[in-house]
mmCIF file of C-alpha atoms in Angstrom:
data_model
loop_
_atom_site.group_PDB
_atom_site.id
_atom_site.type_symbol
_atom_site.label_atom_id
_atom_site.label_comp_id
_atom_site.label_asym_id
_atom_site.label_seq_id
_atom_site.Cartn_x
_atom_site.Cartn_y
_atom_site.Cartn_z
ATOM 1 C CA MET A 1 30.195 21.001 -71.976
ATOM 2 C CA GLU A 2 28.823 22.032 -75.390
ATOM 3 C CA TRP A 3 31.042 24.228 -77.558
ATOM 4 C CA ALA A 4 28.871 27.359 -77.342
ATOM 5 C CA GLU A 5 28.627 26.928 -73.590
ATOM 6 C CA ALA A 6 32.399 26.521 -73.364
ATOM 7 C CA ILE A 7 33.032 29.818 -75.182
ATOM 8 C CA SER A 8 30.575 31.658 -72.916
ATOM 9 C CA ALA A 9 32.019 30.040 -69.794
ATOM 10 C CA ALA A 10 35.528 31.014 -70.902
ATOM 11 C CA ILE A 11 34.516 34.655 -71.384
ATOM 12 C CA ASN A 12 32.886 34.710 -67.935
ATOM 13 C CA TYR A 13 36.016 33.169 -66.428
ATOM 14 C CA ILE A 14 38.230 35.789 -68.079
ATOM 15 C CA GLU A 15 36.029 38.621 -66.826
ATOM 16 C CA SER A 16 36.136 37.224 -63.276
ATOM 17 C CA HIS A 17 39.947 36.945 -63.359
ATOM 18 C CA ILE A 18 40.827 39.888 -65.607
ATOM 19 C CA THR A 19 43.425 41.299 -63.175
ATOM 20 C CA ASP A 20 44.916 37.891 -62.372
ATOM 21 C CA ASN A 21 47.864 36.328 -64.182
ATOM 22 C CA ILE A 22 45.652 34.049 -66.276
ATOM 23 C CA THR A 23 46.917 32.099 -69.275
ATOM 24 C CA LEU A 24 45.402 30.282 -72.219
ATOM 25 C CA SER A 25 45.858 27.011 -70.342
ATOM 26 C CA ASP A 26 43.961 28.375 -67.331
ATOM 27 C CA VAL A 27 41.019 29.331 -69.539
ATOM 28 C CA ALA A 28 41.050 26.094 -71.573
ATOM 29 C CA ASN A 29 41.359 23.935 -68.461
ATOM 30 C CA HIS A 30 38.400 25.749 -66.919
ATOM 31 C CA VAL A 31 36.194 24.547 -69.785
ATOM 32 C CA ASN A 32 38.014 21.188 -70.079
ATOM 33 C CA ILE A 33 39.130 21.585 -73.694
ATOM 34 C CA SER A 34 42.615 21.126 -75.132
ATOM 35 C CA PRO A 35 44.348 24.545 -75.308
ATOM 36 C CA PHE A 36 45.188 23.917 -78.960
ATOM 37 C CA TYR A 37 41.597 23.230 -79.992
ATOM 38 C CA PHE A 38 40.201 25.918 -77.730
ATOM 39 C CA GLN A 39 42.592 28.581 -79.040
ATOM 40 C CA LYS A 40 41.777 27.578 -82.608
ATOM 41 C CA GLY A 41 38.010 27.572 -82.073
ATOM 42 C CA PHE A 42 38.017 30.785 -80.037
ATOM 43 C CA SER A 43 40.033 32.611 -82.699
ATOM 44 C CA ILE A 44 37.810 31.389 -85.534
ATOM 45 C CA LEU A 45 34.529 32.193 -83.791
ATOM 46 C CA CYS A 46 35.532 35.376 -81.962
ATOM 47 C CA GLY A 47 38.154 36.904 -84.222
ATOM 48 C CA TYR A 48 40.783 37.217 -81.490
ATOM 49 C CA SER A 49 43.273 34.939 -79.802
ATOM 50 C CA ILE A 50 42.751 34.456 -76.058
ATOM 51 C CA ALA A 51 45.782 36.637 -75.315
ATOM 52 C CA GLU A 52 44.572 39.418 -77.634
ATOM 53 C CA TYR A 53 41.133 39.370 -76.048
ATOM 54 C CA ILE A 54 42.569 39.591 -72.522
ATOM 55 C CA ARG A 55 44.936 42.423 -73.493
ATOM 56 C CA ASN A 56 42.129 44.404 -75.126
ATOM 57 C CA ARG A 57 39.814 43.987 -72.155
ATOM 58 C CA ARG A 58 42.543 45.031 -69.727
ATOM 59 C CA MET A 59 43.422 48.133 -71.737
ATOM 60 C CA ALA A 60 39.763 49.142 -72.022
ATOM 61 C CA LEU A 61 39.287 48.774 -68.267
ATOM 62 C CA ALA A 62 42.551 50.575 -67.526
ATOM 63 C CA GLY A 63 41.480 53.501 -69.707
ATOM 64 C CA LYS A 64 38.148 53.746 -67.922
ATOM 65 C CA GLU A 65 39.830 53.722 -64.506
ATOM 66 C CA LEU A 66 42.322 56.348 -65.616
ATOM 67 C CA ILE A 67 39.612 58.892 -66.441
ATOM 68 C CA THR A 68 37.188 58.048 -63.619
ATOM 69 C CA SER A 69 39.535 57.723 -60.627
ATOM 70 C CA ASP A 70 42.738 59.062 -59.102
ATOM 71 C CA ILE A 71 44.648 55.808 -59.536
ATOM 72 C CA THR A 72 48.282 56.297 -60.592
ATOM 73 C CA VAL A 73 49.843 54.932 -63.759
ATOM 74 C CA ILE A 74 52.148 52.750 -61.646
ATOM 75 C CA GLU A 75 49.148 51.302 -59.806
ATOM 76 C CA LEU A 76 47.354 50.646 -63.084
ATOM 77 C CA ALA A 77 50.412 48.914 -64.525
ATOM 78 C CA MET A 78 50.667 46.617 -61.497
ATOM 79 C CA LYS A 79 46.923 45.942 -61.410
ATOM 80 C CA TYR A 80 46.763 44.860 -65.037
ATOM 81 C CA GLY A 81 49.849 42.670 -65.014
ATOM 82 C CA TYR A 82 52.621 44.837 -66.466
ATOM 83 C CA ASP A 83 56.183 44.662 -65.165
ATOM 84 C CA SER A 84 56.820 48.396 -65.411
ATOM 85 C CA PRO A 85 55.052 51.701 -66.096
ATOM 86 C CA ASP A 86 56.982 51.912 -69.394
ATOM 87 C CA SER A 87 55.642 48.591 -70.726
ATOM 88 C CA PHE A 88 52.148 49.556 -69.603
ATOM 89 C CA THR A 89 52.422 52.968 -71.278
ATOM 90 C CA LYS A 90 53.488 51.373 -74.570
ATOM 91 C CA ALA A 91 50.580 48.904 -74.500
ATOM 92 C CA PHE A 92 48.151 51.645 -73.481
ATOM 93 C CA SER A 93 49.338 53.925 -76.308
ATOM 94 C CA ARG A 94 48.992 51.158 -78.908
ATOM 95 C CA PHE A 95 45.417 50.496 -77.842
ATOM 96 C CA HIS A 96 44.112 54.002 -77.112
ATOM 97 C CA GLY A 97 46.349 56.079 -79.397
ATOM 98 C CA TYR A 98 47.592 58.279 -76.541
ATOM 99 C CA THR A 99 49.788 57.839 -73.472
ATOM 100 C CA PRO A 100 48.086 57.595 -70.065
ATOM 101 C CA GLN A 101 49.577 60.968 -69.125
ATOM 102 C CA THR A 102 48.085 62.621 -72.239
ATOM 103 C CA VAL A 103 44.671 61.091 -71.628
ATOM 104 C CA ARG A 104 44.594 62.276 -68.037
ATOM 105 C CA LYS A 105 45.972 65.759 -68.732
ATOM 106 C CA HIS A 106 44.046 66.633 -71.885
ATOM 107 C CA LYS A 107 40.923 64.467 -71.421
ATOM 108 C CA THR A 108 41.422 62.868 -74.825
ATOM 109 C CA MET A 109 39.135 60.225 -76.269
ATOM 110 C CA ILE A 110 39.759 56.622 -75.245
ATOM 111 C CA ARG A 111 38.637 53.372 -76.811
ATOM 112 C CA THR A 112 36.293 50.820 -75.366
ATOM 113 C CA PHE A 113 36.303 47.047 -75.839
ATOM 114 C CA ALA A 114 33.196 45.415 -74.424
ATOM 115 C CA PRO A 115 33.059 41.783 -73.236
ATOM 116 C CA LEU A 116 32.084 39.420 -76.013
ATOM 117 C CA LYS A 117 28.555 38.098 -76.078
ATOM 118 C CA ILE A 118 28.601 34.802 -77.949
ATOM 119 C CA THR A 119 25.571 33.738 -79.944
ATOM 120 C CA ILE A 120 25.956 30.696 -82.184
ATOM 121 C CA SER A 121 23.071 30.168 -84.544
ATOM 122 C CA LEU A 122 22.760 26.604 -85.756
ATOM 123 C CA LYS A 123 21.515 26.470 -89.330
ATOM 124 C CA GLY A 124 20.322 23.196 -90.751
ATOM 125 C CA GLY A 125 20.961 22.147 -94.288
ATOM 126 C CA TYR A 126 24.632 23.029 -94.653
ATOM 127 C CA ILE A 127 26.775 20.532 -96.524
ATOM 128 C CA MET A 128 29.901 19.266 -94.804
ATOM 129 C CA ASP A 129 31.461 15.926 -95.626
ATOM 130 C CA TYR A 130 33.286 13.947 -92.953
ATOM 131 C CA LYS A 131 33.779 10.390 -91.836
ATOM 132 C CA ILE A 132 34.606 8.686 -88.543
ATOM 133 C CA VAL A 133 37.568 6.338 -89.007
ATOM 134 C CA LYS A 134 39.534 4.119 -86.622
ATOM 135 C CA LYS A 135 43.242 4.267 -87.429
ATOM 136 C CA GLU A 136 46.042 2.215 -85.921
ATOM 137 C CA ALA A 137 49.083 3.953 -84.478
ATOM 138 C CA PHE A 138 51.521 5.116 -87.148
ATOM 139 C CA THR A 139 55.108 6.335 -87.035
ATOM 140 C CA VAL A 140 56.404 9.419 -88.825
ATOM 141 C CA LEU A 141 59.752 10.997 -89.564
ATOM 142 C CA GLY A 142 59.639 14.735 -89.229
ATOM 143 C CA ALA A 143 61.079 18.122 -88.492
ATOM 144 C CA SER A 144 59.902 19.207 -85.066
ATOM 145 C CA LYS A 145 59.527 22.637 -83.489
ATOM 146 C CA GLU A 146 57.789 23.935 -80.388
ATOM 147 C CA PHE A 147 55.327 26.795 -80.696
ATOM 148 C CA SER A 148 53.477 29.027 -78.287
ATOM 149 C CA TYR A 149 49.705 29.131 -78.587
ATOM 150 C CA GLU A 150 49.968 32.905 -78.926
ATOM 151 C CA ASN A 151 50.671 33.199 -82.657
ATOM 152 C CA PRO A 152 50.932 29.833 -84.452
ATOM 153 C CA LYS A 153 48.903 30.955 -87.489
ATOM 154 C CA GLN A 154 51.752 33.237 -88.560
ATOM 155 C CA GLU A 155 54.710 31.228 -87.222
ATOM 156 C CA ILE A 156 53.949 27.748 -88.600
ATOM 157 C CA PRO A 157 53.978 28.814 -92.299
ATOM 158 C CA LEU A 158 57.423 30.343 -91.651
ATOM 159 C CA PHE A 159 58.539 26.983 -90.222
ATOM 160 C CA TRP A 160 57.513 25.287 -93.475
ATOM 161 C CA GLN A 161 59.517 27.849 -95.438
ATOM 162 C CA GLU A 162 62.557 27.276 -93.205
ATOM 163 C CA HIS A 163 62.176 23.513 -93.611
ATOM 164 C CA TYR A 164 62.463 23.617 -97.391
ATOM 165 C CA ALA A 165 65.091 26.385 -97.402
ATOM 166 C CA SER A 166 67.325 24.248 -95.142
ATOM 167 C CA GLY A 167 67.244 21.304 -97.572
ATOM 168 C CA LYS A 168 65.312 19.028 -95.210
ATOM 169 C CA GLY A 169 62.569 18.756 -97.794
ATOM 170 C CA GLU A 170 64.839 16.243 -99.535
ATOM 171 C CA TYR A 171 64.206 13.826 -96.648
ATOM 172 C CA VAL A 172 60.728 14.918 -95.504
ATOM 173 C CA CYS A 173 58.430 16.135 -98.268
ATOM 174 C CA GLY A 174 55.653 17.136 -95.886
ATOM 175 C CA MET A 175 52.814 14.643 -96.224
ATOM 176 C CA PHE A 176 51.580 15.671 -92.771
ATOM 177 C CA GLY A 177 51.413 18.736 -90.577
ATOM 178 C CA ILE A 178 50.866 17.417 -87.044
ATOM 179 C CA ASN A 179 50.035 19.349 -83.870
ATOM 180 C CA ILE A 180 50.847 17.487 -80.645
ATOM 181 C CA ASP A 181 49.894 18.516 -77.097
ATOM 182 C CA PRO A 182 49.229 15.267 -75.197
ATOM 183 C CA GLN A 183 49.088 16.981 -71.806
ATOM 184 C CA TRP A 184 46.294 19.391 -72.861
ATOM 185 C CA GLY A 185 47.479 21.937 -70.328
ATOM 186 C CA THR A 186 50.786 23.438 -71.410
ATOM 187 C CA GLU A 187 51.507 26.862 -72.872
ATOM 188 C CA LYS A 188 53.209 25.360 -75.932
ATOM 189 C CA PHE A 189 52.695 22.519 -78.386
ATOM 190 C CA GLU A 190 54.912 20.497 -80.703
ATOM 191 C CA TYR A 191 54.462 20.753 -84.448
ATOM 192 C CA LEU A 192 55.813 18.248 -86.974
ATOM 193 C CA ILE A 193 56.336 18.513 -90.708
ATOM 194 C CA ALA A 194 56.301 14.783 -91.357
ATOM 195 C CA ASP A 195 56.190 11.774 -93.673
ATOM 196 C CA ILE A 196 55.537 8.101 -92.926
ATOM 197 C CA TYR A 197 58.701 6.665 -91.349
ATOM 198 C CA ASN A 198 60.672 4.027 -93.224
ATOM 199 C CA PRO A 199 62.716 2.042 -90.638
ATOM 200 C CA ALA A 200 65.058 0.823 -93.378
ATOM 201 C CA VAL A 201 66.349 4.373 -93.860
ATOM 202 C CA ASP A 202 68.748 6.107 -91.466
ATOM 203 C CA ILE A 203 67.360 9.092 -89.592
ATOM 204 C CA PRO A 204 68.968 12.269 -90.989
ATOM 205 C CA GLU A 205 70.468 14.713 -88.524
ATOM 206 C CA GLY A 206 67.997 17.285 -87.243
ATOM 207 C CA LEU A 207 64.927 15.095 -87.838
ATOM 208 C CA THR A 208 62.991 13.023 -85.335
ATOM 209 C CA VAL A 209 60.787 9.904 -85.243
ATOM 210 C CA LYS A 210 57.423 10.103 -83.516
ATOM 211 C CA THR A 211 54.578 7.596 -83.108
ATOM 212 C CA ILE A 212 51.040 8.940 -83.377
ATOM 213 C CA PRO A 213 48.744 6.820 -81.166
ATOM 214 C CA ALA A 214 45.754 4.868 -82.414
ATOM 215 C CA PHE A 215 42.594 6.968 -82.335
ATOM 216 C CA THR A 216 39.138 7.226 -83.744
ATOM 217 C CA TRP A 217 39.401 10.238 -86.042
ATOM 218 C CA ALA A 218 36.878 12.599 -87.553
ATOM 219 C CA VAL A 219 38.292 13.077 -91.057
ATOM 220 C CA PHE A 220 37.319 16.164 -93.065
ATOM 221 C CA PRO A 221 38.184 16.332 -96.789
ATOM 222 C CA CYS A 222 39.302 19.677 -98.212
ATOM 223 C CA LYS A 223 39.359 20.408 -101.929
ATOM 224 C CA GLY A 224 40.840 23.567 -103.369
ATOM 225 C CA ALA A 225 43.833 25.878 -103.300
ATOM 226 C CA LEU A 226 45.791 26.345 -100.093
ATOM 227 C CA PRO A 227 45.482 27.979 -97.651
ATOM 228 C CA ASP A 228 41.877 28.998 -98.371
ATOM 229 C CA ALA A 229 40.484 25.459 -98.642
ATOM 230 C CA LEU A 230 41.879 24.402 -95.263
ATOM 231 C CA GLN A 231 40.830 27.639 -93.593
ATOM 232 C CA ASP A 232 37.304 27.295 -94.922
ATOM 233 C CA VAL A 233 36.923 23.745 -93.591
ATOM 234 C CA ASN A 234 38.462 24.715 -90.230
ATOM 235 C CA THR A 235 35.895 27.493 -89.921
ATOM 236 C CA LYS A 236 33.056 25.097 -90.698
ATOM 237 C CA ILE A 237 34.357 22.562 -88.162
ATOM 238 C CA PHE A 238 34.220 25.081 -85.318
ATOM 239 C CA SER A 239 31.230 27.150 -86.395
ATOM 240 C CA GLU A 240 28.925 24.452 -87.807
ATOM 241 C CA TRP A 241 30.065 20.885 -87.128
ATOM 242 C CA LEU A 242 31.083 21.164 -83.474
ATOM 243 C CA PRO A 243 28.065 23.148 -82.236
ATOM 244 C CA ALA A 244 25.752 20.602 -83.858
ATOM 245 C CA LEU A 245 27.735 17.553 -82.722
ATOM 246 C CA GLN A 246 25.708 15.178 -80.544
ATOM 247 C CA ASP A 247 27.603 11.905 -80.312
ATOM 248 C CA TYR A 248 31.311 12.787 -80.157
ATOM 249 C CA GLU A 249 33.760 15.094 -78.407
ATOM 250 C CA PHE A 250 37.512 15.793 -78.594
ATOM 251 C CA ALA A 251 39.584 12.801 -77.492
ATOM 252 C CA ALA A 252 43.188 14.066 -77.347
ATOM 253 C CA GLY A 253 45.548 16.928 -78.047
ATOM 254 C CA TYR A 254 46.396 15.948 -81.610
ATOM 255 C CA CYS A 255 45.439 17.406 -84.966
ATOM 256 C CA VAL A 256 46.678 16.136 -88.332
ATOM 257 C CA GLU A 257 46.598 17.847 -91.689
ATOM 258 C CA MET A 258 47.278 15.398 -94.536
ATOM 259 C CA TYR A 259 48.537 16.831 -97.847
ATOM 260 C CA ASP A 260 48.328 15.092 -101.207
ATOM 261 C CA MET A 261 51.370 15.168 -103.511
ATOM 262 C CA PRO A 262 51.412 18.638 -105.145
ATOM 263 C CA ASN A 263 53.006 17.285 -108.346
ATOM 264 C CA LYS A 264 49.781 15.408 -109.091
ATOM 265 C CA TYR A 265 48.072 18.730 -109.850
ATOM 266 C CA PRO A 266 48.795 21.198 -112.677
ATOM 267 C CA ASN A 267 49.058 24.135 -110.263
ATOM 268 C CA GLY A 268 50.384 22.262 -107.225
ATOM 269 C CA THR A 269 48.931 23.410 -103.898
ATOM 270 C CA SER A 270 47.295 26.361 -105.678
ATOM 271 C CA ASP A 271 45.207 24.054 -107.873
ATOM 272 C CA GLU A 272 41.430 24.284 -107.575
ATOM 273 C CA ASN A 273 41.280 20.498 -107.164
ATOM 274 C CA TYR A 274 44.173 20.118 -104.698
ATOM 275 C CA TYR A 275 43.235 17.639 -101.945
ATOM 276 C CA THR A 276 43.949 17.771 -98.220
ATOM 277 C CA GLU A 277 42.370 16.354 -95.073
ATOM 278 C CA ILE A 278 41.980 17.459 -91.458
ATOM 279 C CA TRP A 279 41.988 14.701 -88.834
ATOM 280 C CA ILE A 280 40.664 15.328 -85.317
ATOM 281 C CA PRO A 281 40.681 12.572 -82.657
ATOM 282 C CA VAL A 282 37.219 12.029 -81.186
ATOM 283 C CA LYS A 283 35.472 9.756 -78.722
ATOM 284 C CA LYS A 284 31.898 8.901 -77.909
ATOM 285 C CA LYS A 285 30.274 11.187 -75.346
#
């Protein structure tokens, strides 16, 4: 399935199951894409995480039902997947600005949130460097933590801060940031702050050794200050490179960010020439 088709199919699937207990994995599995890559691409192209999109659609539909029918708040809460009327009321108030009771009693304004209509326009002539490289398996030493797909963009930078604040940066400088979800269907993924493993050195407490399998990788160079340089290339991967891709597709639930040594640059990771890479495992279609 092409990337644009996958996004559209996912939106249709969500709309057809909007009152069911659907998860990111359900949506990603429906379009046969790793949840990690699908969440990342969906967020970049649509501006929302899968969970945010589902919540917004449910609240919009709940508001419409509230003002056009006699359904009770308890029935609405149950229909749209909330454990209690209180939790539903809080979510409803955050979205619409008023409680369900206020909306019904005073006929206040409510907000709408229409289903997304995805149109990806492919524009020729953009410049994006990448190379396809076969790499043997390699072993890393790293600090590992499990993350939900719900909010990794905010949580992973905090993990890096915790890593250095704890003193583990003395043993693992952070040559790699590695996302691992080999099953492609779970609600969480493992993230490693890692360096190449030296078997002659004892493994410090609290760190782990992990082998990254051999893959054919699409390698994207990034030049510029972090995080903008990486974010810009990630956006181009999902908005330009993937939709135009003819020969390859995702091969596995891994993604590697490789960081050059910051002390090589006058301004470290904020330097305009700072170098990083994004590695994505691919296979021939």
